[in-house]
PDB file of C-alpha atoms and ligand atoms in Angstrom:
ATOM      1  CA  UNK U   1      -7.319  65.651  13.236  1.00  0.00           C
ATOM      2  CA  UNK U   2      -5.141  64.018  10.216  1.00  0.00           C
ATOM      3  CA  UNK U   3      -5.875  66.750   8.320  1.00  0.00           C
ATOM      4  CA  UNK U   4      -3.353  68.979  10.116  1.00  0.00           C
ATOM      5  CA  UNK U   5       0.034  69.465   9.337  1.00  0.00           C
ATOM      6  CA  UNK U   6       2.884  67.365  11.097  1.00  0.00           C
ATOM      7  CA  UNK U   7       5.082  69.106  12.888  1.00  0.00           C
ATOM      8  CA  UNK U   8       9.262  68.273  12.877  1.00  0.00           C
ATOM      9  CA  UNK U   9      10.920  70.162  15.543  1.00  0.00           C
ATOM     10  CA  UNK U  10      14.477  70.255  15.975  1.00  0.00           C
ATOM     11  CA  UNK U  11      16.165  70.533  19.264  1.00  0.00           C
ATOM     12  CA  UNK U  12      19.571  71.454  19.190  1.00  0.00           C
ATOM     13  CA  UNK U  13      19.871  71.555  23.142  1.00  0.00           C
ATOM     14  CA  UNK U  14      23.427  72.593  24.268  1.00  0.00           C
ATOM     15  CA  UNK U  15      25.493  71.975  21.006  1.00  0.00           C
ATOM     16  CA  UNK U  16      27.709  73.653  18.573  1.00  0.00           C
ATOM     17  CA  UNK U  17      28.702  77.083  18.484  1.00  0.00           C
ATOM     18  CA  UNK U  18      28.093  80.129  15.891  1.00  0.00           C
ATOM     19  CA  UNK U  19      30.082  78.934  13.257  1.00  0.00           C
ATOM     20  CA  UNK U  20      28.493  75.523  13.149  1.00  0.00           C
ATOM     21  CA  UNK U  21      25.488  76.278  13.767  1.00  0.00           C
ATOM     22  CA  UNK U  22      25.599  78.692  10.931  1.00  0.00           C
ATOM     23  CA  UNK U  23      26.708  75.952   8.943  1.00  0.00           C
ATOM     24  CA  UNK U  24      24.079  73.980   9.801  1.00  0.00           C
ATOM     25  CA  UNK U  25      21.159  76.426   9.387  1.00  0.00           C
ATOM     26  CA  UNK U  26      22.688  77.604   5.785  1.00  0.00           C
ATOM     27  CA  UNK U  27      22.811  74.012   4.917  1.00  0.00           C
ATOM     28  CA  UNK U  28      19.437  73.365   6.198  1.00  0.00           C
ATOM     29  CA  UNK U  29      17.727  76.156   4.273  1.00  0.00           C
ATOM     30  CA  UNK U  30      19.872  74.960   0.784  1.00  0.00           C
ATOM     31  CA  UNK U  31      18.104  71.966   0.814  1.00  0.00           C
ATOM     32  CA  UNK U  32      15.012  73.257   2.052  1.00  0.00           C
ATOM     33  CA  UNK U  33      14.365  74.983  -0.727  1.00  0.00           C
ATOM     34  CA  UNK U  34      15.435  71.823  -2.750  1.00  0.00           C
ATOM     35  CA  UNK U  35      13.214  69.356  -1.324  1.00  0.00           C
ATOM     36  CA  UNK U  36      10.339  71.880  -0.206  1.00  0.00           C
ATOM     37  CA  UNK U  37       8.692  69.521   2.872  1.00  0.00           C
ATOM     38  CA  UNK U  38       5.245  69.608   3.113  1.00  0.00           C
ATOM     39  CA  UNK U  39       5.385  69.727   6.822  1.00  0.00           C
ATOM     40  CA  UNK U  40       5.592  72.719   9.591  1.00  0.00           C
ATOM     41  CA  UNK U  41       9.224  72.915  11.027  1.00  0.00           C
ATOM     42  CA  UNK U  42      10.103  74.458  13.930  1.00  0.00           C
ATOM     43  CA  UNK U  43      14.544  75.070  14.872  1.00  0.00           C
ATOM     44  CA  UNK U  44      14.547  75.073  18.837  1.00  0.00           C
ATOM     45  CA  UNK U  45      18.404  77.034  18.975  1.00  0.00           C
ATOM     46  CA  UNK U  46      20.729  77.420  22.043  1.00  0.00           C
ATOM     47  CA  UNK U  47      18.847  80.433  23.392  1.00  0.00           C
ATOM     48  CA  UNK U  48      22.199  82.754  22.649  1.00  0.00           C
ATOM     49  CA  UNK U  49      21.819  82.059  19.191  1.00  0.00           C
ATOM     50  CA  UNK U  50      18.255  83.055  18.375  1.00  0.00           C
ATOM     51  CA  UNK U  51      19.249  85.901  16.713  1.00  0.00           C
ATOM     52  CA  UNK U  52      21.618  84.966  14.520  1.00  0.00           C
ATOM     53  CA  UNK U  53      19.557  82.093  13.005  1.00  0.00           C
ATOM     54  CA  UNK U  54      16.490  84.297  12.889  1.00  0.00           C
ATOM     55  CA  UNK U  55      18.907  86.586  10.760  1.00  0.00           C
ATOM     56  CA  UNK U  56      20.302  83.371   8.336  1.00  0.00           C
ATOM     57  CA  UNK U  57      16.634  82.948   7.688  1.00  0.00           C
ATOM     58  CA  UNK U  58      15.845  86.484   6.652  1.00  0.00           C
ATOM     59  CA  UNK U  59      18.716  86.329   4.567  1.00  0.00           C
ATOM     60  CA  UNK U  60      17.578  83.591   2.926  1.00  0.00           C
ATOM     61  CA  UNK U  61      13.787  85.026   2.814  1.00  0.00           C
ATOM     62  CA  UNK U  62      12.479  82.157   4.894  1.00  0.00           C
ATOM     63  CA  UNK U  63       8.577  83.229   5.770  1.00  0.00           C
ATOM     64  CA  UNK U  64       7.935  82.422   9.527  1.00  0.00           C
ATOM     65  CA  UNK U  65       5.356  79.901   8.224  1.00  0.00           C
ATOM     66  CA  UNK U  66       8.070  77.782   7.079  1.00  0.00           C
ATOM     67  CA  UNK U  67      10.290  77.687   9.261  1.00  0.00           C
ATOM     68  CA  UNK U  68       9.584  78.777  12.942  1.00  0.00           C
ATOM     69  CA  UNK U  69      11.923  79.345  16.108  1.00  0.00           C
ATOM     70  CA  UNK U  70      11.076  78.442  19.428  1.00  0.00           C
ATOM     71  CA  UNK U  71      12.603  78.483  22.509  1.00  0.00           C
ATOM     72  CA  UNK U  72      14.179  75.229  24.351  1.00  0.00           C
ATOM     73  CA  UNK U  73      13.159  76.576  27.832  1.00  0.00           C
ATOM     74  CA  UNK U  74      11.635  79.510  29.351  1.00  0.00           C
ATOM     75  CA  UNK U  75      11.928  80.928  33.211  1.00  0.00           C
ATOM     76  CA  UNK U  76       8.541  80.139  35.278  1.00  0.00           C
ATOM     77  CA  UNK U  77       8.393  83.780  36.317  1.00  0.00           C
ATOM     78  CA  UNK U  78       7.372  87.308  34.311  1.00  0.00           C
ATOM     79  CA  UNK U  79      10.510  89.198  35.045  1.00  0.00           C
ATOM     80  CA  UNK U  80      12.622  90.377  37.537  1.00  0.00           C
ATOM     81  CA  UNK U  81      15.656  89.188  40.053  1.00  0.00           C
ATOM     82  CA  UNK U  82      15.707  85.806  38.174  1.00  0.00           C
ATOM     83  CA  UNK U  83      19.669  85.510  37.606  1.00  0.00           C
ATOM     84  CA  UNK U  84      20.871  83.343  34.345  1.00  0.00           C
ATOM     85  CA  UNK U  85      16.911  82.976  33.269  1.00  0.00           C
ATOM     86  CA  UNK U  86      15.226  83.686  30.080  1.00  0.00           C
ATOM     87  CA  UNK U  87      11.564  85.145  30.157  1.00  0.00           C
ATOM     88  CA  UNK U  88       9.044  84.118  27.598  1.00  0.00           C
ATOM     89  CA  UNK U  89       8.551  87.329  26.601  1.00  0.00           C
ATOM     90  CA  UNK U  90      12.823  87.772  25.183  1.00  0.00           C
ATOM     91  CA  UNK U  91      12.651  85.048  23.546  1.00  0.00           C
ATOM     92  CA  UNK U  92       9.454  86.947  21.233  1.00  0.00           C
ATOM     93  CA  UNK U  93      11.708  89.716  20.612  1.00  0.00           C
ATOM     94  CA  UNK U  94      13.609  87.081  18.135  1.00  0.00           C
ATOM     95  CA  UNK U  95      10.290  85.662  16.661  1.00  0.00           C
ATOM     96  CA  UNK U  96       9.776  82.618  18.965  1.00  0.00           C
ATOM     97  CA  UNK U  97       6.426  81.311  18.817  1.00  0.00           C
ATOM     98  CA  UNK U  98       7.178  78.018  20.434  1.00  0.00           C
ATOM     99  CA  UNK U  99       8.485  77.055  23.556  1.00  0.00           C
ATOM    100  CA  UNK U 100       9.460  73.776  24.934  1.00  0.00           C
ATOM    101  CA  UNK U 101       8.484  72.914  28.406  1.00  0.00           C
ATOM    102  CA  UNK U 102       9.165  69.994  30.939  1.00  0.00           C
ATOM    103  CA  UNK U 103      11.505  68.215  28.191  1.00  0.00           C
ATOM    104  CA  UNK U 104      13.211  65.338  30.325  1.00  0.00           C
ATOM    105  CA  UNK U 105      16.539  67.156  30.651  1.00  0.00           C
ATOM    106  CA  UNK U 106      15.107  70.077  32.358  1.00  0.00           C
ATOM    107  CA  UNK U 107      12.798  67.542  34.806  1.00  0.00           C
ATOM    108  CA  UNK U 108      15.587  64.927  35.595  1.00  0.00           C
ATOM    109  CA  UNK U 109      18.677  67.273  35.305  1.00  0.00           C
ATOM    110  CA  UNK U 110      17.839  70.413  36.320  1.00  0.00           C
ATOM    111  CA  UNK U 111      15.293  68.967  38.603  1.00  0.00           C
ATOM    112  CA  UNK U 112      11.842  70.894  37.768  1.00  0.00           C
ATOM    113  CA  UNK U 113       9.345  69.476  39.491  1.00  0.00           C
ATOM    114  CA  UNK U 114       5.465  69.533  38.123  1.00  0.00           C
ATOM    115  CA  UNK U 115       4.899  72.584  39.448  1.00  0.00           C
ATOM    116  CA  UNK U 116       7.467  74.617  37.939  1.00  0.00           C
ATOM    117  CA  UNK U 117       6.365  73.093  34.965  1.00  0.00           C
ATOM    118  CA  UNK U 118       2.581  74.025  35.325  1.00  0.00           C
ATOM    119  CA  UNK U 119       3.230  77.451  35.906  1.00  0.00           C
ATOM    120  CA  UNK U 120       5.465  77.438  32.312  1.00  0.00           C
ATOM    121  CA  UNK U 121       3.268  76.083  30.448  1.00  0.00           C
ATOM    122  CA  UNK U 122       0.957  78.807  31.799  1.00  0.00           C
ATOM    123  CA  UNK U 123       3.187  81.591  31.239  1.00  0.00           C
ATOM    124  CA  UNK U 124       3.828  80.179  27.644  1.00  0.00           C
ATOM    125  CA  UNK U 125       0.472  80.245  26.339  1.00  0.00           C
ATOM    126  CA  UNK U 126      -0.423  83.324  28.352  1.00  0.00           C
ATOM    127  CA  UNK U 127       2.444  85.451  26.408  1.00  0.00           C
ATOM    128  CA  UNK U 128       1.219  83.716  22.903  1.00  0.00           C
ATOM    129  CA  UNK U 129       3.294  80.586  22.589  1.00  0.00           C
ATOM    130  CA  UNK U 130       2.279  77.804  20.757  1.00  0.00           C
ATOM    131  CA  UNK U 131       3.628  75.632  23.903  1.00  0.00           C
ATOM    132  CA  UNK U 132       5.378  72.041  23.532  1.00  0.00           C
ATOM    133  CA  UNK U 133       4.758  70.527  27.133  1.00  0.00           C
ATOM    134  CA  UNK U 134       6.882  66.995  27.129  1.00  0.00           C
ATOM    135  CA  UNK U 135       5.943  63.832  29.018  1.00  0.00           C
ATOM    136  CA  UNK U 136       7.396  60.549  29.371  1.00  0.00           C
ATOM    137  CA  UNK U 137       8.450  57.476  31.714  1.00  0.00           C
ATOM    138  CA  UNK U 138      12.026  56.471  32.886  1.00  0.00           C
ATOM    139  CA  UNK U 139      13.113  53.366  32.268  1.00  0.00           C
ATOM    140  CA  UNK U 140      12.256  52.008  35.680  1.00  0.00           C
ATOM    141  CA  UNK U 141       8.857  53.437  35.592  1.00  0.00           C
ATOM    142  CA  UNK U 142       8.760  51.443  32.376  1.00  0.00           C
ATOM    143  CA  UNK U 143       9.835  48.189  33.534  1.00  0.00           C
ATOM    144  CA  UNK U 144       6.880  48.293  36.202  1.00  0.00           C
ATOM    145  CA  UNK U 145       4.505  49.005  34.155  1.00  0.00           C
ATOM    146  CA  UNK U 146       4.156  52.853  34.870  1.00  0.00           C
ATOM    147  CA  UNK U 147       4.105  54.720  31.682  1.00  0.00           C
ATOM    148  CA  UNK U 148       0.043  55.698  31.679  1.00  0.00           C
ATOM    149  CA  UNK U 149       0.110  56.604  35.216  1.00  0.00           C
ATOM    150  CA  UNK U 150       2.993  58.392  34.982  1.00  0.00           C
ATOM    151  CA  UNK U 151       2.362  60.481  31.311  1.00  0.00           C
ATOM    152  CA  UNK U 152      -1.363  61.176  33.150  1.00  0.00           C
ATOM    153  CA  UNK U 153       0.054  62.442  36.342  1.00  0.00           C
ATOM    154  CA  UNK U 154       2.452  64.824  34.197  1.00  0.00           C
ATOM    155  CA  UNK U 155      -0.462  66.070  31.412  1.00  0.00           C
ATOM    156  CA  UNK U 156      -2.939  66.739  34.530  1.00  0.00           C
ATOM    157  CA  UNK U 157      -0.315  68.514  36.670  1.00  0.00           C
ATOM    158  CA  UNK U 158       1.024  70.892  34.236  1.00  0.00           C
ATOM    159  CA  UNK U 159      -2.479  70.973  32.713  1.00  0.00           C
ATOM    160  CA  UNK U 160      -5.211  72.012  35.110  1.00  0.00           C
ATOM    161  CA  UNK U 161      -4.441  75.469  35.561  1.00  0.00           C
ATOM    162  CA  UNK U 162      -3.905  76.264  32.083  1.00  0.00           C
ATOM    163  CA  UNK U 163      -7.236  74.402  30.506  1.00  0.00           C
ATOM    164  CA  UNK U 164      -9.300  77.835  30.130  1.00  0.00           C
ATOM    165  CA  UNK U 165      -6.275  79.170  27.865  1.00  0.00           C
ATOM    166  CA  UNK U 166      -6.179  76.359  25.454  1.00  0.00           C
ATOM    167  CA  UNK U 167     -10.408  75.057  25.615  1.00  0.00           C
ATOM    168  CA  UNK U 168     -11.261  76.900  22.869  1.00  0.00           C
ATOM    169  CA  UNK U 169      -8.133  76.838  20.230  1.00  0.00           C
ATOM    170  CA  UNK U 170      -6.332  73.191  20.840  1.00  0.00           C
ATOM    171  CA  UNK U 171      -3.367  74.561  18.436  1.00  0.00           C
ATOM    172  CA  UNK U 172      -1.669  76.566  21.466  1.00  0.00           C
ATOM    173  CA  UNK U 173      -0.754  73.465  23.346  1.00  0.00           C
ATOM    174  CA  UNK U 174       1.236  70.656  21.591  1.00  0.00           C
ATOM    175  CA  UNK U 175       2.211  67.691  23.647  1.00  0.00           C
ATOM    176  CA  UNK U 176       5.871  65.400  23.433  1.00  0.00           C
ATOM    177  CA  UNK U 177       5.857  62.040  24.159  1.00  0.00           C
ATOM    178  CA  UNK U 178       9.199  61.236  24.691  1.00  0.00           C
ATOM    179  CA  UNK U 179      10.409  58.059  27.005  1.00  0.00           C
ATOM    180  CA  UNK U 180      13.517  59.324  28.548  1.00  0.00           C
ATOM    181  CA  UNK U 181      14.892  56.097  27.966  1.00  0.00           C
ATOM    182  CA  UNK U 182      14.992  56.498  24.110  1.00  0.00           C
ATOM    183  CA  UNK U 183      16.163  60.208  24.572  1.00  0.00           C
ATOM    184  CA  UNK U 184      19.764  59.855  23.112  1.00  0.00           C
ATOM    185  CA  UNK U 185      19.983  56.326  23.695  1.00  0.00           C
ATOM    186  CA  UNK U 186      19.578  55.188  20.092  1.00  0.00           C
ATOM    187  CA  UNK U 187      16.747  52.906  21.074  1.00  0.00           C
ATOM    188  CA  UNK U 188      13.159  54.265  20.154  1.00  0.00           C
ATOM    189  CA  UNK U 189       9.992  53.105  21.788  1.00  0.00           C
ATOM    190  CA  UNK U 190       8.091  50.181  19.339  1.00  0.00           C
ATOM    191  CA  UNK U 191       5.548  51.215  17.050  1.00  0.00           C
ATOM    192  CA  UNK U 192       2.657  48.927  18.806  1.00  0.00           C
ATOM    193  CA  UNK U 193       3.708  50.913  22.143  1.00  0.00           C
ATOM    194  CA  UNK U 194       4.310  54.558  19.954  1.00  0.00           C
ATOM    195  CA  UNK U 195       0.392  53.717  18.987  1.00  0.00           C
ATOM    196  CA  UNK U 196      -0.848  52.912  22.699  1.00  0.00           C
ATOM    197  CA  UNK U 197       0.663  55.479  24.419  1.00  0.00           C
ATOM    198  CA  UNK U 198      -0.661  58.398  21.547  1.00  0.00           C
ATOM    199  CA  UNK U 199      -4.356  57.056  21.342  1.00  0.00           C
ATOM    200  CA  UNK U 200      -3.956  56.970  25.419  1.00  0.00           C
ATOM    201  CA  UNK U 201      -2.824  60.779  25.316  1.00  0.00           C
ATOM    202  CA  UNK U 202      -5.022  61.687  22.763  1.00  0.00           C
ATOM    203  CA  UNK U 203      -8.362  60.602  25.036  1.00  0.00           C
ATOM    204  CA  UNK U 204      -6.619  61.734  28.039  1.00  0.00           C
ATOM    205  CA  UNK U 205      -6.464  65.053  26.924  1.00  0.00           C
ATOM    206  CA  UNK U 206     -10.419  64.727  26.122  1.00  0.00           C
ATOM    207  CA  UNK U 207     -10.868  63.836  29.232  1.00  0.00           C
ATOM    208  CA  UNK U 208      -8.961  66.988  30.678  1.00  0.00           C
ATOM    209  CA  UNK U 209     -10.898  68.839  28.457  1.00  0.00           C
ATOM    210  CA  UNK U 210     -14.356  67.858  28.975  1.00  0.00           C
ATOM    211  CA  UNK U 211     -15.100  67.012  25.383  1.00  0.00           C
ATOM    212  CA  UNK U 212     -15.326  64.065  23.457  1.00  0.00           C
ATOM    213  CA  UNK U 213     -12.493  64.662  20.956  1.00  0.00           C
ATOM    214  CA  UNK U 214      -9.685  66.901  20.233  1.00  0.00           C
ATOM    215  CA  UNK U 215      -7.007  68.466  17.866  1.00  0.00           C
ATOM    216  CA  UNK U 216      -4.055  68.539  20.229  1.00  0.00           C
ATOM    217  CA  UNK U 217      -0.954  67.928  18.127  1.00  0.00           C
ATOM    218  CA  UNK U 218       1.095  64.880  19.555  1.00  0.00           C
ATOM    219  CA  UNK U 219       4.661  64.426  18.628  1.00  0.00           C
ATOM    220  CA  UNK U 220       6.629  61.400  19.251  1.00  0.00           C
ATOM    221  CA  UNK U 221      10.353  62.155  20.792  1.00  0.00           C
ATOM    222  CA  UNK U 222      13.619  59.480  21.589  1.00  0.00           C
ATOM    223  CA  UNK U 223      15.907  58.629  18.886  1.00  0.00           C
ATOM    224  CA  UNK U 224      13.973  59.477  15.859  1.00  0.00           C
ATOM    225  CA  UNK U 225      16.685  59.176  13.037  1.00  0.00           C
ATOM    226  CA  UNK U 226      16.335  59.239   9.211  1.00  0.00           C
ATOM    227  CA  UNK U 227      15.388  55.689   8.776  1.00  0.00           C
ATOM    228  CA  UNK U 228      12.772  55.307  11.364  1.00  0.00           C
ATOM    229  CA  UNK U 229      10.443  58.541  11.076  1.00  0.00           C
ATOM    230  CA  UNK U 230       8.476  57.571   8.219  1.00  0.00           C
ATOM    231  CA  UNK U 231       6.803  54.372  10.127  1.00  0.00           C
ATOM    232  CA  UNK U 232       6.339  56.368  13.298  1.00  0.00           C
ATOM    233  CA  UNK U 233       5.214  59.497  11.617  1.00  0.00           C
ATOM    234  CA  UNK U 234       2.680  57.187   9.811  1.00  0.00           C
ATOM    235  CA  UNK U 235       1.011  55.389  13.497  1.00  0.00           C
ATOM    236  CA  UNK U 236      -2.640  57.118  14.237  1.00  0.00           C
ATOM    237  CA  UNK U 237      -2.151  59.703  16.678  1.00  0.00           C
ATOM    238  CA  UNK U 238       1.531  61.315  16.110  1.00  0.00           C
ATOM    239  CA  UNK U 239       1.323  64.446  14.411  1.00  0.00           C
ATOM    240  CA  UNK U 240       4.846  65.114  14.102  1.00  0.00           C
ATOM    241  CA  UNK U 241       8.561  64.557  15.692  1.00  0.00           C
ATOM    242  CA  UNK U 242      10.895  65.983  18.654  1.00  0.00           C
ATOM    243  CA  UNK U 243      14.292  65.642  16.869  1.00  0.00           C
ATOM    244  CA  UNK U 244      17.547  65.732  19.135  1.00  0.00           C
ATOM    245  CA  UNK U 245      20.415  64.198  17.713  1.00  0.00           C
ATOM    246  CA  UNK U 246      19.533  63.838  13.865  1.00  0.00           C
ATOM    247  CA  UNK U 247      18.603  67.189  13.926  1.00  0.00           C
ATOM    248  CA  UNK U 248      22.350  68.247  13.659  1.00  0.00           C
ATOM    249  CA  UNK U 249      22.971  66.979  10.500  1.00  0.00           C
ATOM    250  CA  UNK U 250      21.386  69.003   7.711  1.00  0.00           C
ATOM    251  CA  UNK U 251      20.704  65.956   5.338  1.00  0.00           C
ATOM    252  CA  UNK U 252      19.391  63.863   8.053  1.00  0.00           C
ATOM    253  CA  UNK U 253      17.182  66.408   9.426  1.00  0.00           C
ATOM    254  CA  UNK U 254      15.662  67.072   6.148  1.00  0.00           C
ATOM    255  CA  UNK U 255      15.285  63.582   5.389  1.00  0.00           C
ATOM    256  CA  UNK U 256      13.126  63.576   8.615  1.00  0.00           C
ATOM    257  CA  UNK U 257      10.804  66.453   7.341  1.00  0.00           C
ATOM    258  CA  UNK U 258      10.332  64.736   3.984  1.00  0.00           C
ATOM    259  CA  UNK U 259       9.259  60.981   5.021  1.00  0.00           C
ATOM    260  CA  UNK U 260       6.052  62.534   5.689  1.00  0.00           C
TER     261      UNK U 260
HETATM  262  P1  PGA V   1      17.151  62.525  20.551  1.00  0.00           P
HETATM  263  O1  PGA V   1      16.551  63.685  21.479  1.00  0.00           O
HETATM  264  O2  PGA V   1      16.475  62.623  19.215  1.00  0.00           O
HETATM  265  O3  PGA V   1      18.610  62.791  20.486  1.00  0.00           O
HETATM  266  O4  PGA V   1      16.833  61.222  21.236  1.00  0.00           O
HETATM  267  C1  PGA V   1      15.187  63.987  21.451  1.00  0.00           C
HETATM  268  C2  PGA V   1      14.859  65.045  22.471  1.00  0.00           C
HETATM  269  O5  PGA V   1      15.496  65.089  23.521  1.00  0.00           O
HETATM  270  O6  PGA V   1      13.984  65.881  22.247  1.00  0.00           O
END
């Protein structure tokens, strides 16, 4: 699967406003063009401000292919009498081809359950969407000893129903590992578990699939920073980062994309 690009996505979840995120996406795209990463980056806005960073982008000429937009969180339903949600199908009308699903803060915050999150990640790839579906223990689960049955309850669950969209082209569906305990925390999972729980993803997805092998893009998420991407982005098995924090600062963020 090596032979794929990584992918660097960068999740700016509930922060800044236009001005600095303007800021930040001009500053980006400067040194962008400076350092010219090899990898596929994706900018996962506060939904409000797709627009305007899809237009920074134009401005500066940046081909989709480069840099992509995606959306932090879709609604589970088409349309209709959904008050305060966001249907997959807006967020295409700014260029999203990527949407996040089940990241930790939408399961343990806002409370969505597996179910809500199997019928996004249906939605997603129904309308198009390369979709990111994120797994990951707590730290309790951790301490006992939880993780695999946990990250194989959440793949199946939000899985299943959604295996004849993806059998046949592996690129629609990405997946994030991301322990909620290293989500923000500053502490990051260790490389030999990073490695364990990837190769156990990667041939639990085979296993969903029916097939021996697959080319299901894994990132790794929690508290990937500037100085420890290049040694997780170099373990078998993780195909690219889920970048909270760092991503808000332009020179870190690129930093990130380059230790490839
Ligand atoms: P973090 O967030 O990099 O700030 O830990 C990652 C994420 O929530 O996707």
């Amino acid at each position: 699967m090596n032979n794929q690009k990584y992918l660097i996505a960068a999740n700016w979840k509930q922060n800044g406003d236009a001005k600095t995120l303007i800021r930040l996406i001009n500053d980006f795209i400067r040194l962008h063009k400076k350092v010219k990463p090899v990898c596929d980056i994706l900018i996962l806005p506060p939904a409000i401000y797709l627009e305007t960073i899809l237009n920074r982008l134009k401005h500066h000429k940046i081909s989709r292919k480069r840099i992509s937009l995606g959306a932090q969180n879709i609604s589970s339903y088409e349309n209709g009498a959904y008050t305060g949600e966001l249907s997959v199908d807006m967020t295409k009308d700014y260029n999203c081809n990527y949407a996040l699903v089940g990241h930790s803060e939408r399961r343990h915050v806002f409370n969505e359950d597996d179910k809500i999150i199997s019928k996004k990640v249906r939605l997603s790839i129904e309308s198009g969407m390369q979709t990111i579906l994120c797994v990951g223990e707590t730290i309790i689960e951790y301490d006992k000893k939880l993780t695999k049955k946990v990250i194989l309850r959440q793949l199946k669950s939000a899985l299943v129903k959604s295996v004849d969209l993806f059998k046949s082209d592996h690129s629609k569906i990405i997946i994030a590992y991301e322990p909620v305990w290293a989500i923000g925390t500053g502490k990051t999972a260790s490389l030999d578990d990073i490695r364990d729980i990837h190769s156990y993803i990667h041939n639990s997805l085979s296993k969903i699939l029916g097939i021996k092998t697959n080319n299901i893009k894994i990132l790794y998420g929690g508290s990937v920073n500037d100085l420890n991407a290049s040694l997780i982005l170099s373990l078998p098995n993780v195909n690219g980062a889920l970048v909270g924090g760092a991503s808000l600062n332009s020179k870190k963020f690129i930093d990130i994309c380059s230790s490839i």
